[in-house]
Amino acid sequence: MGLNVALDGPSGAGKSTIAKALAKKFGFVYVDTGALYRSIGLYVKRRGADTKSPEEVVPLLPDIRVELKYVDGSQRVILNGEDVSDVIRTPEISMAASDVSAIPAVREHLLDLQREIADTNDTVMDGRDIGTVILPNADVKIFMTASAEERAKRRYEELLAKGQDVSYDAILSDINQRDYNDTHRETAPLMKADDAIELDTTSMSIDEVVEKISEYIVAEEKEEEIPFRTIPAFRRYLYAVLRFVVSIPFKLIFNIKYEGNENVPQTGSVIIAGNHITWFDPILIAIKVKYISSYMAKAELFDIPVLGLGIKLVHGFPTRRNSADASALGRAIKYIRNGYNLTIFPEGTRMKGGKIGRAKSGVAYIASKSGVPVYPVGISYKGHLCFRRTIRVRFGKPIMPEELNLRSMSKTELKAAGEKIMSTIAELVK
Ligand code: DC
């Protein structure tokens, strides 16, 4: 998980110039997400389709493969094997990009690519929805603006310098039109994220903007070095109260037998991984582990009225099943760094009949990236789950991150590490 800087704002606010300068200064990867939409705009135009029409654009998407490559530190956009980095820079393609970017399927098509880059690199990513949609947990979020006239002037000068024959008035009207499109579309409109810092650059020089944003990055880098932050007292008290109240009915209804008490985590910033057999497994674990935890839960659960609220109160956050959900992984790591434990069920779903399923790769990834131990928990009961049934919850010795042998973080390594965690849990269930 890299340190990610999200730089959003309208066309021509100077994002790319600033992002490039920041990337160079900090040694981060610069990701120009506009280029991705431009490539799709280019493809659609070349195929003679209407860039505004979802009916014409969506069927073309399966034929479009966009990749980003870095040559001598600068980004190249590859469209189906062809380097289109230069041909996408015309006003015509700008407008085509703005058109296609309003189509939800186009945005979806480019989502994973953007998240993967951010997940594996320190990045400065510029776009329209980076802080709001693509990287809602970005470490630094900037919303850059400037007056439309100032932006038109900058783009005019930039294009002139490249030897393109352009008129200022045409550029200004293009900018106004694109502003309108980008802020009025239904999906991921250009919008300042609540936690973004707004920077009006109309009368600022490039150096001043770079300097200002650098301060935020430096501050964030310093924080990243502090591994464990302390959690505000009110959060801990609220968690303790909830934990107590919720535990009462479960202790009355079931006979919960805890084993391996010497292995129960006594600190924050660890991962607790259990097998998943009942919907209240998180509660069974929370009754025993005093330390405040965050929870990774299926996105669907958040839609259930009372339960959804309850999960949020105990710092639950959603993960989409069957997909490498980069944003959920990022959040998990943040919680751990901030001193919370993370309770997770690596199988991703409940298993019937006491079976042990396969682990999804998330748990190993989080353990390795956060560098904290995984405390395995085996949950089991015999027969039907009924009143006063004995449920055994057994804690095992922590698995240290180095035991997971994750060097390259390849799929094979992650799978093997996940299997190791699940087999340790399986031993505890026996
Ligand atoms: O940043 P740019 O001018 O190269 O972007 C071209 C178009 O792509 C812009 O009009 C809006 C769209 N875009 C977007 O919708 N979301 C992004 N993250 C980046 C660009």
CSV table of C-alpha atoms and ligand atoms in Angstrom, one decimal:
chain,number,residue,atom,x,y,z
A,1,MET,CA,0.0,0.0,0.0
A,2,GLY,CA,1.6,3.2,-1.1
A,3,LEU,CA,1.1,6.7,0.0
A,4,ASN,CA,-1.5,8.2,-2.3
A,5,VAL,CA,-2.1,11.8,-3.2
A,6,ALA,CA,-5.5,12.4,-4.9
A,7,LEU,CA,-5.5,15.6,-7.1
A,8,ASP,CA,-8.9,16.4,-8.4
A,9,GLY,CA,-10.3,19.5,-10.1
A,10,PRO,CA,-11.8,20.8,-13.3
A,11,SER,CA,-10.1,20.7,-16.7
A,12,GLY,CA,-7.1,23.0,-17.0
A,13,ALA,CA,-6.6,23.7,-13.3
A,14,GLY,CA,-3.0,22.7,-13.7
A,15,LYS,CA,-3.3,19.3,-12.1
A,16,SER,CA,-1.0,17.5,-14.5
A,17,THR,CA,1.8,20.1,-14.2
A,18,ILE,CA,1.6,20.1,-10.5
A,19,ALA,CA,1.2,16.3,-10.2
A,20,LYS,CA,4.2,15.7,-12.4
A,21,ALA,CA,6.3,18.1,-10.3
A,22,LEU,CA,5.2,16.5,-7.1
A,23,ALA,CA,5.8,13.0,-8.4
A,24,LYS,CA,9.3,14.0,-9.4
A,25,LYS,CA,10.0,15.7,-6.1
A,26,PHE,CA,8.9,12.7,-3.9
A,27,GLY,CA,9.8,9.9,-6.3
A,28,PHE,CA,6.1,8.9,-6.6
A,29,VAL,CA,4.4,7.5,-9.7
A,30,TYR,CA,2.3,10.1,-11.6
A,31,VAL,CA,-1.0,8.7,-12.8
A,32,ASP,CA,-2.9,10.9,-15.3
A,33,THR,CA,-6.3,9.3,-15.2
A,34,GLY,CA,-7.7,11.7,-17.8
A,35,ALA,CA,-5.5,9.9,-20.3
A,36,LEU,CA,-7.4,6.7,-19.7
A,37,TYR,CA,-10.7,8.4,-20.6
A,38,ARG,CA,-9.1,10.1,-23.6
A,39,SER,CA,-7.9,6.7,-24.9
A,40,ILE,CA,-11.4,5.4,-24.8
A,41,GLY,CA,-12.7,8.6,-26.5
A,42,LEU,CA,-10.1,8.1,-29.2
A,43,TYR,CA,-11.0,4.5,-29.8
A,44,VAL,CA,-14.7,5.3,-30.0
A,45,LYS,CA,-14.1,8.1,-32.4
A,46,ARG,CA,-11.9,5.9,-34.6
A,47,ARG,CA,-14.6,3.4,-34.7
A,48,GLY,CA,-17.0,6.1,-35.9
A,49,ALA,CA,-19.3,5.7,-33.0
A,50,ASP,CA,-21.1,8.5,-31.1
A,51,THR,CA,-19.1,9.3,-28.0
A,52,LYS,CA,-22.2,10.5,-26.2
A,53,SER,CA,-24.2,7.4,-26.8
A,54,PRO,CA,-24.0,4.6,-24.2
A,55,GLU,CA,-25.7,2.2,-26.7
A,56,GLU,CA,-22.8,2.7,-29.1
A,57,VAL,CA,-19.9,3.0,-26.6
A,58,VAL,CA,-20.7,0.2,-24.2
A,59,PRO,CA,-20.5,-2.7,-26.7
A,60,LEU,CA,-17.1,-1.5,-27.7
A,61,LEU,CA,-15.6,-1.7,-24.2
A,62,PRO,CA,-14.7,-5.4,-24.3
A,63,ASP,CA,-12.4,-4.6,-27.3
A,64,ILE,CA,-10.6,-1.8,-25.4
A,65,ARG,CA,-7.5,-2.6,-23.4
A,66,VAL,CA,-5.8,0.4,-21.8
A,67,GLU,CA,-2.5,0.1,-20.0
A,68,LEU,CA,-0.2,2.6,-18.4
A,69,LYS,CA,3.5,2.2,-18.8
A,70,TYR,CA,6.3,4.3,-17.5
A,71,VAL,CA,9.2,5.2,-19.7
A,72,ASP,CA,12.0,7.2,-18.1
A,73,GLY,CA,9.6,8.2,-15.4
A,74,SER,CA,6.9,9.6,-17.7
A,75,GLN,CA,3.5,8.0,-18.3
A,76,ARG,CA,2.7,6.4,-21.6
A,77,VAL,CA,-0.8,5.3,-22.4
A,78,ILE,CA,-1.1,2.1,-24.4
A,79,LEU,CA,-4.4,1.5,-26.2
A,80,ASN,CA,-4.6,-2.1,-27.5
A,81,GLY,CA,-0.8,-2.2,-27.8
A,82,GLU,CA,-0.5,1.2,-29.5
A,83,ASP,CA,1.2,4.1,-27.7
A,84,VAL,CA,-1.5,6.8,-28.0
A,85,SER,CA,0.0,9.2,-25.4
A,86,ASP,CA,0.5,12.0,-27.9
A,87,VAL,CA,-2.5,11.7,-30.2
A,88,ILE,CA,-5.0,12.0,-27.3
A,89,ARG,CA,-4.0,15.5,-26.6
A,90,THR,CA,-6.2,17.4,-29.1
A,91,PRO,CA,-9.3,19.5,-28.2
A,92,GLU,CA,-11.4,17.0,-30.2
A,93,ILE,CA,-10.3,14.1,-28.0
A,94,SER,CA,-10.7,16.2,-24.8
A,95,MET,CA,-14.4,16.6,-25.6
A,96,ALA,CA,-14.7,12.9,-26.6
A,97,ALA,CA,-13.1,12.0,-23.2
A,98,SER,CA,-15.6,14.2,-21.4
A,99,ASP,CA,-18.5,12.5,-23.3
A,100,VAL,CA,-17.4,8.9,-22.6
A,101,SER,CA,-16.5,9.6,-19.0
A,102,ALA,CA,-20.2,10.3,-18.3
A,103,ILE,CA,-21.0,6.7,-19.1
A,104,PRO,CA,-20.9,4.5,-15.9
A,105,ALA,CA,-19.7,1.4,-17.7
A,106,VAL,CA,-16.7,3.3,-19.0
A,107,ARG,CA,-15.8,4.4,-15.5
A,108,GLU,CA,-16.2,0.9,-14.2
A,109,HIS,CA,-14.0,-0.4,-17.0
A,110,LEU,CA,-11.1,1.8,-15.7
A,111,LEU,CA,-11.7,1.4,-12.0
A,112,ASP,CA,-9.5,-1.6,-11.1
A,113,LEU,CA,-6.6,-0.4,-13.2
A,114,GLN,CA,-6.5,2.9,-11.2
A,115,ARG,CA,-6.8,1.2,-7.9
A,116,GLU,CA,-4.2,-1.4,-8.6
A,117,ILE,CA,-1.6,1.2,-9.5
A,118,ALA,CA,-2.4,3.1,-6.3
A,119,ASP,CA,-2.3,-0.1,-4.3
A,120,THR,CA,1.2,-1.1,-5.3
A,121,ASN,CA,2.9,2.3,-5.6
A,122,ASP,CA,3.2,5.7,-4.0
A,123,THR,CA,1.2,7.8,-6.4
A,124,VAL,CA,0.1,11.3,-7.3
A,125,MET,CA,-3.1,10.6,-9.2
A,126,ASP,CA,-4.9,13.3,-11.0
A,127,GLY,CA,-8.5,13.2,-12.2
A,128,ARG,CA,-12.0,14.2,-11.3
A,129,ASP,CA,-13.2,11.5,-8.9
A,130,ILE,CA,-10.0,10.2,-7.3
A,131,GLY,CA,-10.7,11.5,-3.8
A,132,THR,CA,-14.4,10.7,-3.9
A,133,VAL,CA,-14.6,7.3,-5.8
A,134,ILE,CA,-11.3,5.8,-6.9
A,135,LEU,CA,-9.3,6.3,-3.7
A,136,PRO,CA,-11.6,7.4,-0.9
A,137,ASN,CA,-8.9,6.6,1.6
A,138,ALA,CA,-6.1,8.6,-0.2
A,139,ASP,CA,-3.6,10.0,2.3
A,140,VAL,CA,-3.7,13.5,0.9
A,141,LYS,CA,-6.7,14.9,-1.1
A,142,ILE,CA,-6.4,18.1,-2.9
A,143,PHE,CA,-9.2,19.8,-4.9
A,144,MET,CA,-7.5,22.3,-7.3
A,145,THR,CA,-9.5,25.0,-8.9
A,146,ALA,CA,-8.9,28.2,-10.9
A,147,SER,CA,-11.2,30.6,-12.7
A,148,ALA,CA,-12.3,29.3,-16.2
A,149,GLU,CA,-10.5,32.3,-17.9
A,150,GLU,CA,-7.3,31.5,-16.1
A,151,ARG,CA,-7.6,27.8,-17.0
A,152,ALA,CA,-8.3,28.7,-20.7
A,153,LYS,CA,-5.3,31.0,-20.7
A,154,ARG,CA,-3.0,28.3,-19.4
A,155,ARG,CA,-4.2,25.6,-21.8
A,156,TYR,CA,-4.0,28.1,-24.7
A,157,GLU,CA,-0.4,28.8,-23.9
A,158,GLU,CA,0.4,25.2,-23.4
A,159,LEU,CA,-1.1,24.2,-26.8
A,160,LEU,CA,0.6,27.1,-28.5
A,161,ALA,CA,3.9,26.1,-27.1
A,162,LYS,CA,3.3,22.6,-28.6
A,163,GLY,CA,2.8,24.3,-32.0
A,164,GLN,CA,-0.9,23.6,-32.2
A,165,ASP,CA,-3.1,26.1,-34.0
A,166,VAL,CA,-5.8,27.1,-31.5
A,167,SER,CA,-8.0,30.0,-30.5
A,168,TYR,CA,-8.4,31.2,-27.0
A,169,ASP,CA,-12.2,31.7,-27.3
A,170,ALA,CA,-12.6,28.2,-28.6
A,171,ILE,CA,-10.7,26.8,-25.6
A,172,LEU,CA,-12.6,28.9,-23.1
A,173,SER,CA,-15.9,27.7,-24.5
A,174,ASP,CA,-14.6,24.1,-24.5
A,175,ILE,CA,-13.6,24.4,-20.9
A,176,ASN,CA,-17.0,25.8,-19.9
A,177,GLN,CA,-18.7,23.0,-21.8
A,178,ARG,CA,-16.5,20.3,-20.2
A,179,ASP,CA,-16.9,21.9,-16.7
A,180,TYR,CA,-20.6,21.6,-17.2
A,181,ASN,CA,-20.4,18.0,-18.5
A,182,ASP,CA,-18.0,16.9,-15.7
A,183,THR,CA,-20.0,18.4,-12.9
A,184,HIS,CA,-23.5,17.5,-14.1
A,185,ARG,CA,-23.0,13.9,-15.1
A,186,GLU,CA,-24.8,11.4,-12.8
A,187,THR,CA,-21.9,9.0,-12.2
A,188,ALA,CA,-18.9,10.2,-10.2
A,189,PRO,CA,-19.4,13.9,-11.1
A,190,LEU,CA,-16.5,16.3,-10.4
A,191,MET,CA,-17.0,17.1,-6.8
A,192,LYS,CA,-14.8,18.0,-3.9
A,193,ALA,CA,-14.5,15.2,-1.4
A,194,ASP,CA,-15.6,16.2,2.1
A,195,ASP,CA,-12.1,15.7,3.5
A,196,ALA,CA,-10.2,17.3,0.5
A,197,ILE,CA,-8.2,20.5,0.8
A,198,GLU,CA,-9.4,23.1,-1.6
A,199,LEU,CA,-6.7,25.1,-3.4
A,200,ASP,CA,-7.7,28.0,-5.7
A,201,THR,CA,-4.6,28.4,-7.9
A,202,THR,CA,-5.9,31.4,-10.0
A,203,SER,CA,-3.2,33.7,-8.6
A,204,MET,CA,-0.6,31.2,-7.5
A,205,SER,CA,2.5,30.2,-9.3
A,206,ILE,CA,3.3,26.6,-10.1
A,207,ASP,CA,6.1,26.6,-7.5
A,208,GLU,CA,3.8,28.0,-4.8
A,209,VAL,CA,1.2,25.3,-5.5
A,210,VAL,CA,3.8,22.5,-5.4
A,211,GLU,CA,5.2,23.9,-2.2
A,212,LYS,CA,1.8,24.1,-0.5
A,213,ILE,CA,0.9,20.5,-1.4
A,214,SER,CA,4.4,19.3,-0.5
A,215,GLU,CA,3.7,20.4,3.0
A,216,TYR,CA,0.7,18.2,3.3
A,217,ILE,CA,2.6,15.2,1.8
A,218,VAL,CA,5.5,15.7,4.2
A,219,ALA,CA,3.1,15.9,7.1
A,220,GLU,CA,1.5,12.7,6.0
A,221,GLU,CA,4.8,10.9,5.5
A,222,LYS,CA,5.8,11.7,9.0
A,223,GLU,CA,2.5,10.3,10.3
A,224,GLU,CA,3.0,7.1,8.3
A,225,GLU,CA,6.2,6.5,10.1
A,226,ILE,CA,4.4,6.4,13.4
A,227,PRO,CA,3.1,2.9,13.4
A,228,PHE,CA,0.5,2.9,16.1
A,229,ARG,CA,-1.6,5.9,16.9
A,230,THR,CA,-3.7,6.1,20.0
A,231,ILE,CA,-7.5,5.7,19.6
A,232,PRO,CA,-9.6,8.5,21.0
A,233,ALA,CA,-11.0,7.5,24.4
A,234,PHE,CA,-14.7,8.0,23.5
A,235,ARG,CA,-14.3,5.4,20.8
A,236,ARG,CA,-12.8,2.9,23.2
A,237,TYR,CA,-15.6,3.5,25.8
A,238,LEU,CA,-18.3,3.3,23.2
A,239,TYR,CA,-16.8,0.0,22.0
A,240,ALA,CA,-16.6,-1.3,25.5
A,241,VAL,CA,-20.2,-0.5,26.2
A,242,LEU,CA,-21.5,-2.0,23.0
A,243,ARG,CA,-19.4,-5.1,23.6
A,244,PHE,CA,-20.8,-5.5,27.0
A,245,VAL,CA,-24.5,-4.9,26.0
A,246,VAL,CA,-24.3,-7.2,23.0
A,247,SER,CA,-22.6,-10.0,24.9
A,248,ILE,CA,-25.4,-10.4,27.5
A,249,PRO,CA,-28.0,-12.2,25.3
A,250,PHE,CA,-25.3,-14.4,23.7
A,251,LYS,CA,-23.9,-15.4,27.0
A,252,LEU,CA,-27.5,-16.3,28.2
A,253,ILE,CA,-28.5,-18.2,25.1
A,254,PHE,CA,-25.3,-20.1,24.5
A,255,ASN,CA,-22.8,-21.9,26.6
A,256,ILE,CA,-19.6,-20.3,25.2
A,257,LYS,CA,-16.5,-22.1,26.0
A,258,TYR,CA,-13.2,-20.2,25.4
A,259,GLU,CA,-10.0,-22.1,25.1
A,260,GLY,CA,-6.4,-21.0,24.4
A,261,ASN,CA,-6.9,-18.0,26.7
A,262,GLU,CA,-3.2,-17.4,26.9
A,263,ASN,CA,-3.3,-16.6,23.2
A,264,VAL,CA,-6.0,-14.0,23.3
A,265,PRO,CA,-4.5,-10.8,22.0
A,266,GLN,CA,-3.9,-8.2,24.7
A,267,THR,CA,-2.9,-5.3,22.4
A,268,GLY,CA,-4.2,-3.4,19.4
A,269,SER,CA,-2.9,-3.5,15.9
A,270,VAL,CA,-3.2,-7.3,15.3
A,271,ILE,CA,-5.3,-9.3,12.9
A,272,ILE,CA,-7.8,-11.8,14.4
A,273,ALA,CA,-8.8,-14.3,11.8
A,274,GLY,CA,-11.5,-16.9,12.4
A,275,ASN,CA,-13.5,-19.5,10.5
A,276,HIS,CA,-17.0,-18.4,9.8
A,277,ILE,CA,-19.9,-20.6,10.8
A,278,THR,CA,-22.6,-18.4,12.5
A,279,TRP,CA,-23.6,-14.8,11.8
A,280,PHE,CA,-22.5,-13.8,15.3
A,281,ASP,CA,-18.9,-15.1,15.1
A,282,PRO,CA,-17.6,-11.5,15.4
A,283,ILE,CA,-19.5,-11.2,18.6
A,284,LEU,CA,-18.2,-14.5,20.0
A,285,ILE,CA,-14.7,-13.2,19.4
A,286,ALA,CA,-15.4,-9.7,20.7
A,287,ILE,CA,-16.7,-11.0,24.0
A,288,LYS,CA,-13.2,-12.4,24.7
A,289,VAL,CA,-11.0,-9.8,23.1
A,290,LYS,CA,-11.2,-6.6,25.0
A,291,TYR,CA,-9.2,-4.5,22.7
A,292,ILE,CA,-11.1,-2.4,20.2
A,293,SER,CA,-11.4,-3.9,16.7
A,294,SER,CA,-12.5,-2.9,13.3
A,295,TYR,CA,-14.4,-5.5,11.2
A,296,MET,CA,-14.3,-6.4,7.6
A,297,ALA,CA,-17.9,-7.2,6.5
A,298,LYS,CA,-19.7,-8.1,3.3
A,299,ALA,CA,-21.1,-5.0,1.6
A,300,GLU,CA,-24.6,-6.4,1.6
A,301,LEU,CA,-24.8,-6.4,5.4
A,302,PHE,CA,-24.6,-2.6,5.5
A,303,ASP,CA,-28.0,-2.5,3.8
A,304,ILE,CA,-29.7,-4.3,6.6
A,305,PRO,CA,-31.2,-1.5,8.7
A,306,VAL,CA,-30.2,-2.1,12.4
A,307,LEU,CA,-27.4,-4.5,11.7
A,308,GLY,CA,-25.8,-2.1,9.2
A,309,LEU,CA,-25.7,0.7,11.7
A,310,GLY,CA,-24.3,-1.7,14.4
A,311,ILE,CA,-21.5,-2.8,12.2
A,312,LYS,CA,-20.6,0.8,11.4
A,313,LEU,CA,-20.6,1.7,15.1
A,314,VAL,CA,-17.9,-1.0,15.7
A,315,HIS,CA,-15.8,0.3,12.8
A,316,GLY,CA,-17.1,-2.2,10.3
A,317,PHE,CA,-16.3,-1.4,6.7
A,318,PRO,CA,-17.6,-3.0,3.6
A,319,THR,CA,-15.8,-5.3,1.2
A,320,ARG,CA,-17.2,-6.5,-2.0
A,321,ARG,CA,-17.1,-10.3,-2.4
A,322,ASN,CA,-15.2,-12.1,-5.1
A,323,SER,CA,-13.1,-9.2,-6.1
A,324,ALA,CA,-9.8,-7.8,-4.9
A,325,ASP,CA,-11.3,-4.8,-3.2
A,326,ALA,CA,-8.4,-2.4,-3.0
A,327,SER,CA,-10.2,0.2,-1.1
A,328,ALA,CA,-11.3,-2.3,1.6
A,329,LEU,CA,-7.7,-3.6,1.9
A,330,GLY,CA,-6.5,0.0,2.2
A,331,ARG,CA,-9.0,0.7,5.0
A,332,ALA,CA,-8.1,-2.4,6.8
A,333,ILE,CA,-4.4,-1.5,6.8
A,334,LYS,CA,-5.2,2.0,7.9
A,335,TYR,CA,-7.2,0.8,10.9
A,336,ILE,CA,-4.4,-1.5,12.0
A,337,ARG,CA,-1.9,1.3,11.7
A,338,ASN,CA,-4.2,3.5,13.7
A,339,GLY,CA,-4.1,1.1,16.6
A,340,TYR,CA,-7.3,-0.9,16.0
A,341,ASN,CA,-7.4,-4.7,15.7
A,342,LEU,CA,-8.9,-6.1,12.6
A,343,THR,CA,-11.3,-9.0,12.9
A,344,ILE,CA,-11.7,-10.8,9.6
A,345,PHE,CA,-13.1,-14.0,8.3
A,346,PRO,CA,-10.8,-15.1,5.5
A,347,GLU,CA,-13.3,-17.5,3.9
A,348,GLY,CA,-15.4,-14.4,3.0
A,349,THR,CA,-18.6,-16.2,3.7
A,350,ARG,CA,-20.2,-18.5,6.2
A,351,MET,CA,-19.5,-22.3,5.8
A,352,LYS,CA,-22.1,-24.9,6.5
A,353,GLY,CA,-21.6,-28.1,8.5
A,354,GLY,CA,-18.4,-27.1,10.2
A,355,LYS,CA,-16.4,-27.2,7.0
A,356,ILE,CA,-13.3,-25.1,6.6
A,357,GLY,CA,-13.2,-23.1,3.3
A,358,ARG,CA,-10.4,-21.5,1.4
A,359,ALA,CA,-9.0,-18.2,2.4
A,360,LYS,CA,-9.4,-15.2,0.0
A,361,SER,CA,-6.1,-13.5,-0.5
A,362,GLY,CA,-7.0,-10.4,1.5
A,363,VAL,CA,-5.9,-11.6,4.9
A,364,ALA,CA,-2.4,-12.5,3.8
A,365,TYR,CA,-2.1,-9.3,1.9
A,366,ILE,CA,-3.1,-7.2,4.9
A,367,ALA,CA,-0.9,-9.1,7.3
A,368,SER,CA,2.1,-8.7,5.1
A,369,LYS,CA,1.5,-5.0,4.2
A,370,SER,CA,0.8,-4.0,7.8
A,371,GLY,CA,3.5,-6.3,9.3
A,372,VAL,CA,1.4,-7.4,12.2
A,373,PRO,CA,0.7,-10.9,13.5
A,374,VAL,CA,-2.5,-12.9,12.7
A,375,TYR,CA,-4.3,-14.5,15.7
A,376,PRO,CA,-6.1,-17.6,14.5
A,377,VAL,CA,-9.5,-18.5,16.1
A,378,GLY,CA,-11.4,-21.7,15.6
A,379,ILE,CA,-15.1,-21.7,16.2
A,380,SER,CA,-17.1,-24.9,16.4
A,381,TYR,CA,-20.2,-26.5,17.9
A,382,LYS,CA,-21.8,-29.9,17.6
A,383,GLY,CA,-25.3,-30.7,16.4
A,384,HIS,CA,-27.8,-28.0,15.9
A,385,LEU,CA,-27.4,-24.5,17.1
A,386,CYS,CA,-30.0,-24.3,19.9
A,387,PHE,CA,-30.6,-22.9,23.3
A,388,ARG,CA,-27.6,-23.5,25.7
A,389,ARG,CA,-25.7,-25.2,23.0
A,390,THR,CA,-22.0,-25.3,23.8
A,391,ILE,CA,-20.0,-23.2,21.3
A,392,ARG,CA,-16.2,-23.6,21.5
A,393,VAL,CA,-14.0,-20.6,20.6
A,394,ARG,CA,-10.4,-21.6,20.6
A,395,PHE,CA,-7.6,-19.1,20.2
A,396,GLY,CA,-4.3,-20.2,18.7
A,397,LYS,CA,-0.7,-18.9,18.8
A,398,PRO,CA,-0.2,-15.9,16.6
A,399,ILE,CA,1.3,-16.4,13.1
A,400,MET,CA,4.0,-13.8,12.5
A,401,PRO,CA,4.1,-12.0,9.2
A,402,GLU,CA,7.5,-13.5,8.3
A,403,GLU,CA,6.0,-17.0,8.7
A,404,LEU,CA,3.7,-16.2,5.8
A,405,ASN,CA,6.7,-16.1,3.4
A,406,LEU,CA,5.4,-13.2,1.3
A,407,ARG,CA,8.2,-11.8,-0.7
A,408,SER,CA,6.9,-10.9,-4.1
A,409,MET,CA,3.2,-10.8,-3.0
A,410,SER,CA,2.5,-12.8,-6.1
A,411,LYS,CA,-0.9,-14.6,-6.4
A,412,THR,CA,0.8,-18.0,-5.6
A,413,GLU,CA,2.4,-16.6,-2.5
A,414,LEU,CA,-0.7,-15.0,-1.3
A,415,LYS,CA,-2.7,-18.2,-1.9
A,416,ALA,CA,-0.1,-20.2,0.1
A,417,ALA,CA,-0.1,-17.7,2.9
A,418,GLY,CA,-3.9,-17.8,3.0
A,419,GLU,CA,-3.9,-21.6,3.1
A,420,LYS,CA,-1.4,-21.5,6.0
A,421,ILE,CA,-3.7,-19.3,8.0
A,422,MET,CA,-6.8,-21.4,7.2
A,423,SER,CA,-5.0,-24.7,8.1
A,424,THR,CA,-4.0,-23.2,11.4
A,425,ILE,CA,-7.6,-22.3,12.0
A,426,ALA,CA,-8.7,-25.8,10.9
A,427,GLU,CA,-6.4,-27.3,13.6
A,428,LEU,CA,-8.1,-25.2,16.2
A,429,VAL,CA,-11.6,-26.4,15.1
A,430,LYS,CA,-10.6,-30.1,15.4
B,1,DC,O1,-7.8,15.6,-17.1
B,1,DC,P1,-8.2,15.5,-18.6
B,1,DC,O2,-8.6,16.8,-19.2
B,1,DC,O3,-7.2,14.8,-19.4
B,1,DC,O4,-9.5,14.6,-18.7
B,1,DC,C1,-10.2,14.4,-19.9
B,1,DC,C2,-11.7,14.1,-19.5
B,1,DC,O5,-11.8,12.9,-18.8
B,1,DC,C3,-12.4,15.2,-18.6
B,1,DC,O6,-13.2,16.0,-19.4
B,1,DC,C4,-13.2,14.4,-17.7
B,1,DC,C5,-12.8,13.0,-17.8
B,1,DC,N1,-12.1,12.5,-16.6
B,1,DC,C6,-13.0,11.9,-15.6
B,1,DC,O7,-14.2,11.9,-15.8
B,1,DC,N2,-12.4,11.3,-14.5
B,1,DC,C7,-11.1,11.3,-14.3
B,1,DC,N3,-10.6,10.8,-13.2
B,1,DC,C8,-10.3,11.9,-15.2
B,1,DC,C9,-10.8,12.5,-16.4
